[in-house]
mmCIF file of C-alpha atoms in Angstrom:
data_model
loop_
_atom_site.group_PDB
_atom_site.id
_atom_site.type_symbol
_atom_site.label_atom_id
_atom_site.label_comp_id
_atom_site.label_asym_id
_atom_site.label_seq_id
_atom_site.Cartn_x
_atom_site.Cartn_y
_atom_site.Cartn_z
ATOM 1 C CA MET C 1 60.055 63.711 -23.458
ATOM 2 C CA SER C 2 59.944 66.942 -22.933
ATOM 3 C CA ASN C 3 61.374 68.808 -19.826
ATOM 4 C CA SER C 4 58.558 70.280 -18.877
ATOM 5 C CA THR C 5 56.858 66.978 -19.019
ATOM 6 C CA LEU C 6 59.169 65.245 -17.014
ATOM 7 C CA ARG C 7 59.204 68.462 -14.315
ATOM 8 C CA ALA C 8 56.064 67.468 -14.152
ATOM 9 C CA TRP C 9 55.993 64.179 -13.423
ATOM 10 C CA SER C 10 58.800 64.326 -11.261
ATOM 11 C CA TRP C 11 56.552 66.565 -9.103
ATOM 12 C CA ILE C 12 54.155 63.874 -9.429
ATOM 13 C CA HIS C 13 56.494 61.299 -8.107
ATOM 14 C CA LYS C 14 57.951 63.497 -5.390
ATOM 15 C CA TRP C 15 54.644 64.357 -3.448
ATOM 16 C CA SER C 16 52.621 61.453 -3.933
ATOM 17 C CA SER C 17 55.600 59.445 -2.179
ATOM 18 C CA LEU C 18 56.612 61.866 0.400
ATOM 19 C CA VAL C 19 52.699 62.503 1.907
ATOM 20 C CA CYS C 20 52.126 58.718 1.690
ATOM 21 C CA THR C 21 55.738 57.183 2.580
ATOM 22 C CA VAL C 22 55.798 56.863 6.709
ATOM 23 C CA PHE C 23 51.931 55.005 5.951
ATOM 24 C CA MET C 24 53.045 52.873 3.481
ATOM 25 C CA LEU C 25 56.018 52.296 6.242
ATOM 26 C CA LEU C 26 54.257 51.427 8.983
ATOM 27 C CA LEU C 27 51.571 48.700 6.617
ATOM 28 C CA CYS C 28 54.546 47.319 5.842
ATOM 29 C CA LEU C 29 55.735 46.769 8.720
ATOM 30 C CA THR C 30 52.782 45.832 10.598
ATOM 31 C CA GLY C 31 51.819 43.754 7.816
ATOM 32 C CA LEU C 32 54.799 41.759 7.868
ATOM 33 C CA PRO C 33 53.577 39.719 10.917
ATOM 34 C CA LEU C 34 50.326 39.623 9.928
ATOM 35 C CA ILE C 35 51.217 37.280 7.025
ATOM 36 C CA TYR C 36 52.253 34.604 9.178
ATOM 37 C CA HIS C 37 49.851 35.069 11.889
ATOM 38 C CA HIS C 38 48.729 31.759 12.088
ATOM 39 C CA GLU C 39 52.239 30.933 12.428
ATOM 40 C CA ILE C 40 52.710 33.601 15.440
ATOM 41 C CA GLY C 41 49.760 32.959 16.567
ATOM 42 C CA HIS C 42 50.755 28.916 17.046
ATOM 43 C CA LEU C 43 53.724 30.541 18.546
ATOM 44 C CA LEU C 44 52.203 32.880 21.530
ATOM 45 C CA GLY C 45 49.374 30.438 22.516
ATOM 46 C CA ASN C 46 46.661 31.435 20.499
ATOM 47 C CA GLU C 47 45.380 29.002 18.432
ATOM 48 C CA ILE C 48 43.505 26.090 19.694
ATOM 49 C CA GLU C 49 44.243 22.461 18.855
ATOM 50 C CA ALA C 50 41.702 19.926 18.210
ATOM 51 C CA PRO C 51 40.663 17.423 20.129
ATOM 52 C CA ALA C 52 41.531 13.764 20.369
ATOM 53 C CA VAL C 53 39.143 12.072 19.332
ATOM 54 C CA SER C 54 38.237 8.101 18.743
ATOM 55 C CA PRO C 55 38.912 7.067 14.692
ATOM 56 C CA GLU C 56 35.410 6.504 14.711
ATOM 57 C CA GLN C 57 34.219 10.051 16.039
ATOM 58 C CA ALA C 58 36.811 11.514 13.608
ATOM 59 C CA GLN C 59 34.710 10.616 10.685
ATOM 60 C CA GLN C 60 31.598 11.809 12.219
ATOM 61 C CA ARG C 61 30.110 15.632 11.861
ATOM 62 C CA ALA C 62 27.968 17.240 14.780
ATOM 63 C CA ASN C 63 24.437 18.303 13.714
ATOM 64 C CA LEU C 64 24.783 21.779 12.973
ATOM 65 C CA ASP C 65 22.100 22.161 15.719
ATOM 66 C CA THR C 66 23.877 20.798 18.384
ATOM 67 C CA VAL C 67 26.806 22.759 17.536
ATOM 68 C CA ILE C 68 24.619 26.140 17.888
ATOM 69 C CA ALA C 69 23.247 24.693 21.548
ATOM 70 C CA ALA C 70 26.699 24.201 22.941
ATOM 71 C CA GLY C 71 27.066 27.843 22.427
ATOM 72 C CA LYS C 72 23.795 28.758 23.416
ATOM 73 C CA ALA C 73 24.644 26.979 26.642
ATOM 74 C CA ARG C 74 27.959 28.788 27.220
ATOM 75 C CA TYR C 75 26.357 31.976 26.590
ATOM 76 C CA PRO C 76 22.339 31.930 27.190
ATOM 77 C CA ASP C 77 21.744 35.324 27.194
ATOM 78 C CA LYS C 78 23.925 35.836 23.983
ATOM 79 C CA VAL C 79 22.133 35.578 19.919
ATOM 80 C CA MET C 80 23.748 33.557 17.017
ATOM 81 C CA MET C 81 25.152 35.933 14.577
ATOM 82 C CA TYR C 82 27.926 33.842 12.106
ATOM 83 C CA MET C 83 28.862 30.389 12.413
ATOM 84 C CA SER C 84 31.962 29.262 9.992
ATOM 85 C CA GLN C 85 34.341 26.852 9.340
ATOM 86 C CA ASP C 86 37.831 27.063 8.032
ATOM 87 C CA ALA C 87 39.028 25.043 5.395
ATOM 88 C CA GLU C 88 42.667 24.692 7.312
ATOM 89 C CA GLU C 89 40.440 23.597 10.220
ATOM 90 C CA PRO C 90 37.695 21.320 9.618
ATOM 91 C CA ALA C 91 37.759 20.039 13.216
ATOM 92 C CA PHE C 92 35.723 23.659 14.430
ATOM 93 C CA TRP C 93 32.859 25.263 13.750
ATOM 94 C CA PHE C 94 33.813 29.001 15.082
ATOM 95 C CA LEU C 95 30.575 30.490 16.535
ATOM 96 C CA THR C 96 30.214 34.335 16.859
ATOM 97 C CA MET C 97 27.933 35.609 19.245
ATOM 98 C CA GLY C 98 26.300 38.690 20.352
ATOM 99 C CA ALA C 99 23.988 40.916 22.690
ATOM 100 C CA HIS C 100 22.000 41.330 19.341
ATOM 101 C CA ALA C 101 22.577 40.654 15.694
ATOM 102 C CA ASN C 102 25.332 43.944 14.961
ATOM 103 C CA ASP C 103 27.062 43.718 18.107
ATOM 104 C CA GLU C 104 30.485 45.177 17.885
ATOM 105 C CA LYS C 105 31.412 43.981 21.449
ATOM 106 C CA PHE C 106 30.691 39.957 20.395
ATOM 107 C CA VAL C 107 32.425 36.581 21.628
ATOM 108 C CA SER C 108 33.738 34.374 19.873
ATOM 109 C CA LEU C 109 34.103 30.336 20.573
ATOM 110 C CA ALA C 110 34.875 27.103 18.666
ATOM 111 C CA VAL C 111 33.026 23.613 18.831
ATOM 112 C CA ASP C 112 34.418 20.715 17.879
ATOM 113 C CA ALA C 113 32.555 19.906 14.387
ATOM 114 C CA ARG C 114 32.716 16.479 15.023
ATOM 115 C CA THR C 115 31.210 15.889 18.333
ATOM 116 C CA GLY C 116 29.547 19.208 18.726
ATOM 117 C CA LYS C 117 31.049 19.980 22.123
ATOM 118 C CA TYR C 118 32.645 23.444 23.214
ATOM 119 C CA VAL C 119 36.367 23.533 23.062
ATOM 120 C CA ALA C 120 37.298 27.324 23.847
ATOM 121 C CA GLU C 121 37.280 30.927 23.320
ATOM 122 C CA PRO C 122 40.104 31.936 20.509
ATOM 123 C CA PRO C 123 41.997 34.730 21.957
ATOM 124 C CA ILE C 124 40.957 36.874 18.736
ATOM 125 C CA GLU C 125 40.639 40.128 20.445
ATOM 126 C CA GLY C 126 42.307 41.951 23.860
ATOM 127 C CA GLY C 127 45.373 44.216 22.479
ATOM 128 C CA GLY C 128 47.393 41.113 21.929
ATOM 129 C CA PHE C 129 50.739 41.944 19.692
ATOM 130 C CA MET C 130 48.759 40.332 16.743
ATOM 131 C CA SER C 131 45.243 42.318 17.298
ATOM 132 C CA ILE C 132 47.147 45.162 17.781
ATOM 133 C CA MET C 133 49.229 44.479 14.373
ATOM 134 C CA PHE C 134 45.826 44.320 12.903
ATOM 135 C CA HIS C 135 44.375 47.485 13.494
ATOM 136 C CA LEU C 136 47.396 49.770 12.808
ATOM 137 C CA HIS C 137 47.357 47.942 9.229
ATOM 138 C CA VAL C 138 43.664 47.985 9.028
ATOM 139 C CA ASP C 139 42.384 51.301 10.052
ATOM 140 C CA LEU C 140 44.984 52.791 12.720
ATOM 141 C CA PHE C 141 42.271 52.194 15.525
ATOM 142 C CA ALA C 142 39.515 54.591 13.757
ATOM 143 C CA GLY C 143 37.344 52.554 12.322
ATOM 144 C CA LEU C 144 35.863 53.472 8.913
ATOM 145 C CA TRP C 145 37.082 56.898 8.647
ATOM 146 C CA GLY C 146 41.063 55.195 9.376
ATOM 147 C CA LYS C 147 40.113 52.538 6.238
ATOM 148 C CA LEU C 148 39.491 55.256 3.962
ATOM 149 C CA PHE C 149 42.795 57.416 4.670
ATOM 150 C CA LEU C 150 44.312 54.297 4.526
ATOM 151 C CA GLY C 151 42.703 54.005 1.463
ATOM 152 C CA PHE C 152 43.624 57.138 0.070
ATOM 153 C CA MET C 153 47.273 56.366 0.819
ATOM 154 C CA GLY C 154 46.936 53.669 -1.511
ATOM 155 C CA LEU C 155 45.919 55.524 -3.947
ATOM 156 C CA LEU C 156 48.757 57.187 -3.376
ATOM 157 C CA LEU C 157 51.461 55.096 -3.695
ATOM 158 C CA VAL C 158 49.447 54.249 -7.107
ATOM 159 C CA VAL C 159 50.417 57.135 -8.550
ATOM 160 C CA ALA C 160 53.769 57.428 -7.003
ATOM 161 C CA ILE C 161 54.750 54.126 -8.451
ATOM 162 C CA VAL C 162 53.626 54.580 -11.877
ATOM 163 C CA SER C 163 55.098 58.413 -11.982
ATOM 164 C CA GLY C 164 57.801 56.362 -10.873
ATOM 165 C CA VAL C 165 58.032 53.712 -13.960
ATOM 166 C CA VAL C 166 57.850 57.015 -16.389
ATOM 167 C CA LEU C 167 60.959 58.626 -14.032
ATOM 168 C CA TYR C 168 62.611 55.404 -14.507
ATOM 169 C CA ALA C 169 62.663 54.862 -18.278
ATOM 170 C CA PRO C 170 64.813 58.467 -18.996
ATOM 171 C CA PHE C 171 67.132 58.280 -16.289
ATOM 172 C CA MET C 172 68.123 54.804 -17.452
ATOM 173 C CA ARG C 173 68.815 55.401 -20.888
ATOM 174 C CA LYS C 174 72.552 56.762 -19.646
ATOM 175 C CA LEU C 175 73.240 53.167 -17.300
ATOM 176 C CA ASP C 176 72.827 49.832 -17.861
ATOM 177 C CA PHE C 177 69.450 47.807 -16.563
ATOM 178 C CA GLY C 178 69.787 47.675 -12.526
ATOM 179 C CA ALA C 179 73.412 49.191 -12.385
ATOM 180 C CA VAL C 180 74.342 50.265 -9.048
ATOM 181 C CA ARG C 181 77.316 52.996 -8.998
ATOM 182 C CA HIS C 182 79.673 52.440 -6.342
ATOM 183 C CA GLY C 183 82.876 54.598 -5.519
ATOM 184 C CA ARG C 184 80.882 57.864 -5.767
ATOM 185 C CA THR C 185 78.731 59.372 -3.476
ATOM 186 C CA ALA C 186 77.197 57.512 -0.674
ATOM 187 C CA ARG C 187 73.874 59.606 -2.120
ATOM 188 C CA LEU C 188 74.413 58.211 -5.598
ATOM 189 C CA LYS C 189 74.621 54.862 -4.459
ATOM 190 C CA TRP C 190 71.447 54.453 -2.278
ATOM 191 C CA LEU C 191 69.756 56.489 -5.569
ATOM 192 C CA ASP C 192 70.157 53.365 -7.672
ATOM 193 C CA LEU C 193 69.490 50.731 -5.371
ATOM 194 C CA HIS C 194 66.059 52.919 -4.358
ATOM 195 C CA ASN C 195 65.284 52.760 -8.382
ATOM 196 C CA LEU C 196 66.644 49.037 -9.080
ATOM 197 C CA LEU C 197 64.613 47.558 -6.022
ATOM 198 C CA GLY C 198 61.673 50.016 -6.915
ATOM 199 C CA ILE C 199 61.771 48.093 -10.241
ATOM 200 C CA VAL C 200 61.765 44.642 -8.744
ATOM 201 C CA THR C 201 59.122 45.112 -6.370
ATOM 202 C CA LEU C 202 57.056 46.922 -9.291
ATOM 203 C CA VAL C 203 54.398 43.871 -10.143
ATOM 204 C CA TRP C 204 53.776 43.064 -6.068
ATOM 205 C CA ALA C 205 53.810 46.886 -4.937
ATOM 206 C CA LEU C 206 50.843 47.468 -7.764
ATOM 207 C CA VAL C 207 48.769 43.945 -6.561
ATOM 208 C CA VAL C 208 49.285 44.922 -2.628
ATOM 209 C CA GLY C 209 48.797 48.570 -2.952
ATOM 210 C CA CYS C 210 45.195 47.718 -5.429
ATOM 211 C CA THR C 211 43.995 45.424 -3.276
ATOM 212 C CA GLY C 212 44.747 46.842 -0.010
ATOM 213 C CA VAL C 213 42.535 49.856 -1.523
ATOM 214 C CA ILE C 214 39.889 47.281 -2.266
ATOM 215 C CA ASN C 215 40.005 46.158 0.837
ATOM 216 C CA THR C 216 39.535 49.352 2.671
ATOM 217 C CA LEU C 217 36.438 49.863 0.919
ATOM 218 C CA ALA C 218 34.387 46.306 2.820
ATOM 219 C CA ASP C 219 32.416 48.197 4.669
ATOM 220 C CA VAL C 220 31.244 50.799 2.048
ATOM 221 C CA LEU C 221 30.863 48.057 -0.327
ATOM 222 C CA LEU C 222 28.754 45.950 1.789
ATOM 223 C CA LYS C 223 26.319 48.614 2.276
ATOM 224 C CA VAL C 224 25.632 49.324 -0.957
ATOM 225 C CA TRP C 225 24.571 45.655 -1.885
ATOM 226 C CA GLN C 226 22.847 45.594 0.753
ATOM 227 C CA ALA C 227 20.775 48.641 -0.086
ATOM 228 C CA THR C 228 20.733 46.654 -3.801
ATOM 229 C CA GLU C 229 20.878 43.163 -4.754
ATOM 230 C CA ILE C 230 19.871 42.260 -1.157
ATOM 231 C CA ALA C 231 16.751 44.417 -0.697
ATOM 232 C CA GLU C 232 15.437 43.265 -4.159
ATOM 233 C CA MET C 233 16.037 39.822 -3.056
ATOM 234 C CA THR C 234 13.565 40.494 0.421
ATOM 235 C CA LYS C 235 10.852 42.432 -1.293
ATOM 236 C CA PRO C 236 8.420 39.680 -0.716
ATOM 237 C CA TYR C 237 8.820 39.606 2.937
ATOM 238 C CA GLN C 238 8.601 43.676 3.454
ATOM 239 C CA GLY C 239 6.345 44.566 6.218
ATOM 240 C CA GLN C 240 6.298 40.823 7.874
ATOM 241 C CA PRO C 241 7.017 40.836 11.613
ATOM 242 C CA ILE C 242 10.444 39.454 12.203
ATOM 243 C CA PRO C 243 10.756 35.898 13.156
ATOM 244 C CA THR C 244 11.101 34.836 16.964
ATOM 245 C CA THR C 245 11.221 31.051 16.521
ATOM 246 C CA LEU C 246 13.981 29.622 13.704
ATOM 247 C CA ALA C 247 14.130 26.808 11.952
ATOM 248 C CA SER C 248 16.344 24.258 11.891
ATOM 249 C CA MET C 249 19.763 24.774 10.745
ATOM 250 C CA GLU C 250 20.409 21.363 9.859
ATOM 251 C CA THR C 251 17.886 21.276 7.342
ATOM 252 C CA SER C 252 18.521 24.994 6.160
ATOM 253 C CA VAL C 253 22.234 23.765 5.373
ATOM 254 C CA LYS C 254 21.350 21.075 3.806
ATOM 255 C CA ARG C 255 19.393 22.119 1.322
ATOM 256 C CA ALA C 256 21.552 24.857 0.263
ATOM 257 C CA GLU C 257 24.129 21.775 -0.287
ATOM 258 C CA SER C 258 21.372 20.465 -2.512
ATOM 259 C CA ALA C 259 20.977 23.584 -4.369
ATOM 260 C CA GLU C 260 24.831 24.276 -5.414
ATOM 261 C CA PRO C 261 26.422 20.515 -5.645
ATOM 262 C CA GLY C 262 29.916 20.492 -5.731
ATOM 263 C CA MET C 263 30.156 23.930 -3.165
ATOM 264 C CA LYS C 264 31.176 23.578 0.568
ATOM 265 C CA VAL C 265 29.859 25.692 3.466
ATOM 266 C CA GLY C 266 31.889 28.805 4.126
ATOM 267 C CA PHE C 267 30.358 30.408 6.595
ATOM 268 C CA ILE C 268 26.946 31.253 7.317
ATOM 269 C CA ALA C 269 24.697 34.443 8.735
ATOM 270 C CA PHE C 270 21.991 34.326 11.071
ATOM 271 C CA PRO C 271 18.790 37.105 10.730
ATOM 272 C CA GLY C 272 19.749 40.776 11.075
ATOM 273 C CA THR C 273 23.331 40.908 10.246
ATOM 274 C CA PRO C 274 24.923 42.502 7.619
ATOM 275 C CA PHE C 275 25.330 39.564 5.374
ATOM 276 C CA ALA C 276 21.928 38.211 5.782
ATOM 277 C CA THR C 277 18.562 39.795 6.243
ATOM 278 C CA PRO C 278 16.109 39.465 9.125
ATOM 279 C CA HIS C 279 13.968 36.955 7.745
ATOM 280 C CA HIS C 280 16.790 34.501 6.432
ATOM 281 C CA TYR C 281 19.641 32.583 6.732
ATOM 282 C CA GLY C 282 22.381 33.644 4.571
ATOM 283 C CA VAL C 283 24.180 30.634 3.782
ATOM 284 C CA TYR C 284 27.786 31.688 1.965
ATOM 285 C CA MET C 285 28.830 28.426 -0.302
ATOM 286 C CA HIS C 286 32.223 27.905 -1.777
ATOM 287 C CA GLY C 287 34.371 25.802 -3.612
ATOM 288 C CA ASP C 288 37.078 23.614 -2.736
ATOM 289 C CA GLN C 289 40.054 24.767 -5.144
ATOM 290 C CA ALA C 290 42.636 27.409 -3.743
ATOM 291 C CA LEU C 291 40.575 30.206 -5.977
ATOM 292 C CA THR C 292 37.373 29.154 -5.770
ATOM 293 C CA SER C 293 37.387 28.407 -2.121
ATOM 294 C CA ARG C 294 37.638 32.351 -1.952
ATOM 295 C CA LEU C 295 34.257 32.995 -4.317
ATOM 296 C CA TYR C 296 31.409 32.877 -2.354
ATOM 297 C CA LYS C 297 27.797 31.969 -3.776
ATOM 298 C CA PRO C 298 24.922 33.269 -1.163
ATOM 299 C CA VAL C 299 21.850 30.991 -0.484
ATOM 300 C CA LEU C 300 19.172 33.176 1.304
ATOM 301 C CA VAL C 301 17.108 30.532 2.973
ATOM 302 C CA ASP C 302 13.891 31.340 4.554
ATOM 303 C CA ALA C 303 14.495 31.597 8.604
ATOM 304 C CA THR C 304 10.766 29.961 10.037
ATOM 305 C CA ASN C 305 10.349 27.084 6.934
ATOM 306 C CA ALA C 306 13.865 26.206 6.086
ATOM 307 C CA GLN C 307 13.052 26.823 2.453
ATOM 308 C CA ILE C 308 15.239 28.248 -0.187
ATOM 309 C CA THR C 309 14.243 31.837 -1.574
ATOM 310 C CA ASP C 310 17.305 32.735 -3.938
ATOM 311 C CA ARG C 311 20.607 32.253 -4.878
ATOM 312 C CA ARG C 312 22.757 34.007 -7.080
ATOM 313 C CA ASN C 313 26.256 35.106 -7.767
ATOM 314 C CA LEU C 314 27.808 38.196 -5.747
ATOM 315 C CA PRO C 315 28.158 41.246 -7.650
ATOM 316 C CA TRP C 316 31.141 41.783 -9.187
ATOM 317 C CA TYR C 317 32.675 44.317 -6.442
ATOM 318 C CA LEU C 318 32.256 42.138 -3.778
ATOM 319 C CA THR C 319 33.867 39.035 -5.871
ATOM 320 C CA ALA C 320 37.139 41.462 -6.439
ATOM 321 C CA LEU C 321 36.894 41.981 -2.862
ATOM 322 C CA LEU C 322 36.856 38.610 -1.903
ATOM 323 C CA VAL C 323 39.717 37.555 -4.205
ATOM 324 C CA SER C 324 41.773 40.952 -2.958
ATOM 325 C CA GLN C 325 41.561 39.855 0.461
ATOM 326 C CA PRO C 326 43.799 36.636 -0.084
ATOM 327 C CA LEU C 327 45.650 37.638 -2.461
ATOM 328 C CA HIS C 328 46.867 40.922 -0.114
ATOM 329 C CA PHE C 329 48.600 38.941 2.386
ATOM 330 C CA GLY C 330 49.746 36.182 0.222
ATOM 331 C CA ASP C 331 47.257 33.104 1.469
ATOM 332 C CA TYR C 332 47.069 31.735 -1.965
ATOM 333 C CA GLY C 333 49.966 29.566 -2.037
ATOM 334 C CA GLY C 334 50.741 28.337 1.159
ATOM 335 C CA ALA C 335 54.565 28.664 2.641
ATOM 336 C CA GLY C 336 56.415 28.819 -0.646
ATOM 337 C CA MET C 337 54.297 32.300 -1.697
ATOM 338 C CA GLN C 338 54.051 33.718 2.219
ATOM 339 C CA PHE C 339 58.180 33.408 2.266
ATOM 340 C CA LEU C 340 58.169 35.210 -1.348
ATOM 341 C CA TRP C 341 55.452 38.132 -0.177
ATOM 342 C CA ALA C 342 57.599 38.453 3.188
ATOM 343 C CA LEU C 343 60.670 39.081 0.992
ATOM 344 C CA LEU C 344 59.046 41.749 -1.224
ATOM 345 C CA ASP C 345 57.220 43.296 2.107
ATOM 346 C CA VAL C 346 61.145 43.707 3.332
ATOM 347 C CA ALA C 347 62.489 44.665 -0.277
ATOM 348 C CA THR C 348 59.418 47.421 -0.206
ATOM 349 C CA ILE C 349 60.073 48.801 3.388
ATOM 350 C CA ILE C 350 64.040 49.309 1.579
ATOM 351 C CA VAL C 351 62.184 51.033 -1.591
ATOM 352 C CA LEU C 352 60.442 53.369 1.171
ATOM 353 C CA GLY C 353 63.355 53.894 3.701
ATOM 354 C CA SER C 354 65.548 54.634 1.079
ATOM 355 C CA GLY C 355 63.295 57.125 -0.798
ATOM 356 C CA LEU C 356 62.467 59.188 2.926
ATOM 357 C CA TYR C 357 66.463 58.763 3.137
ATOM 358 C CA LEU C 358 67.263 60.527 -0.053
ATOM 359 C CA TRP C 359 64.840 63.128 0.164
ATOM 360 C CA VAL C 360 66.610 63.765 3.487
ATOM 361 C CA LYS C 361 69.873 64.003 1.851
ATOM 362 C CA ARG C 362 68.626 66.232 -0.695
ATOM 363 C CA GLY C 363 67.298 69.266 1.750
ATOM 364 C CA ARG C 364 70.280 69.033 3.426
ATOM 365 C CA ALA C 365 72.847 69.273 0.363
ATOM 366 C CA ALA C 366 70.776 72.100 -0.715
ATOM 367 C CA GLN C 367 70.403 73.609 2.334
ATOM 368 C CA LYS C 368 74.540 73.525 2.354
ATOM 369 C CA ALA C 369 74.710 74.572 -1.311
ATOM 370 C CA GLU C 370 72.648 77.684 -0.075
ATOM 371 C CA LYS C 371 74.342 77.791 2.684
ATOM 372 C CA GLU C 372 77.590 78.358 0.631
ATOM 373 C CA ALA C 373 76.273 80.235 -1.703
ATOM 374 C CA ARG C 374 75.744 83.120 0.650
ATOM 375 C CA ARG C 375 79.003 82.725 2.148
ATOM 376 C CA ALA C 376 80.587 83.381 -1.505
ATOM 377 C CA ALA C 377 78.271 86.452 -1.451
ATOM 378 C CA GLY C 378 79.446 87.715 1.652
ATOM 379 C CA LEU C 379 83.446 87.515 0.433
ATOM 380 C CA ARG C 380 82.615 89.325 -2.694
ATOM 381 C CA ALA C 381 80.573 92.266 -0.968
ATOM 382 C CA PRO C 382 83.880 93.850 0.661
ATOM 383 C CA ALA C 383 86.232 93.403 -2.829
ATOM 384 C CA LEU C 384 83.155 95.150 -4.490
ATOM 385 C CA VAL C 385 82.698 98.003 -2.049
ATOM 386 C CA ARG C 386 86.590 98.659 -1.540
ATOM 387 C CA GLU C 387 86.809 98.826 -5.676
ATOM 388 C CA GLY C 388 84.007 101.580 -5.298
ATOM 389 C CA ASP C 389 85.606 103.422 -2.683
ATOM 390 C CA ALA C 390 89.005 103.568 -4.198
ATOM 391 C CA ARG C 391 87.124 105.438 -7.665
#
């Protein structure tokens, strides 16, 4: 590699790293507790516990219309937006309700999936510790523009990683792989450690960086999907009045399950929400394996008569989004993968912190060298003047 090419890559690595480092440190620090959000939620008392029921009741599943009625009894002035069931907590149906189908000030409540009775309102939002960590990590409390800004920082991280790899190869020709030179200056030791941890966390940082960028585009990708495939699927309903009386949810879900054998209901979107249409329920089915449980297949059900009108696989970009979300936080492999993700997160914090340290030390060293050069020039100037005077 020529010196000019090496200098170009060095410039790219330097500035892409400097611009994104502070924000990447913020994302790593806030992402660490989010890896263990369920465990921390239990410690903080934010997770609800399933009520004790008899062995017979434990095997039952409440009629979905009864589940919805429990929510409406709690909030008669609100409409249903979504209902979902977590694979890790099958004892609950979680209902999302608002003043209208796109209400941002929604409420969330848990209903016993076995008895159909209201249980509690999970304290998801409200300024708690995990809520603050989530918003700092996702959108900096700035909505869509905050997400897009963090996505751009993620792109700069990917550029910094790639340029770092390009620079690492010629640098390590003079050293053994992973060598950390002791007995020299602190800056040199931190440089070696920075390079070593950077290579060790390379694949993980690329995965988390790329999936993070994809996640920031979630709102945009959903709008693209709504404007293309959803619009195509609902053409026959254009011009028809919005239904005021909705069909049975129990019947709708049973028909969706019959149409997709071997799949389970992940969540249900009600008419008018972004994941449905003004005339349909969006019943989202998923598999029961670690990977397929994250891949959804929408089944559109006519909200007036519970008849299936369309079902198709999600477009590739939404599939990439759904796969990237759990991969970003290490949700695929249980406690072992969570621990690995946390360990690599800490290592990345050290890489980012050491990068800032090296940049600051290098700047100070340059300033010191410049001052010494000026001092030396000042000492030489009188001698030259005296020599001229002697002549």
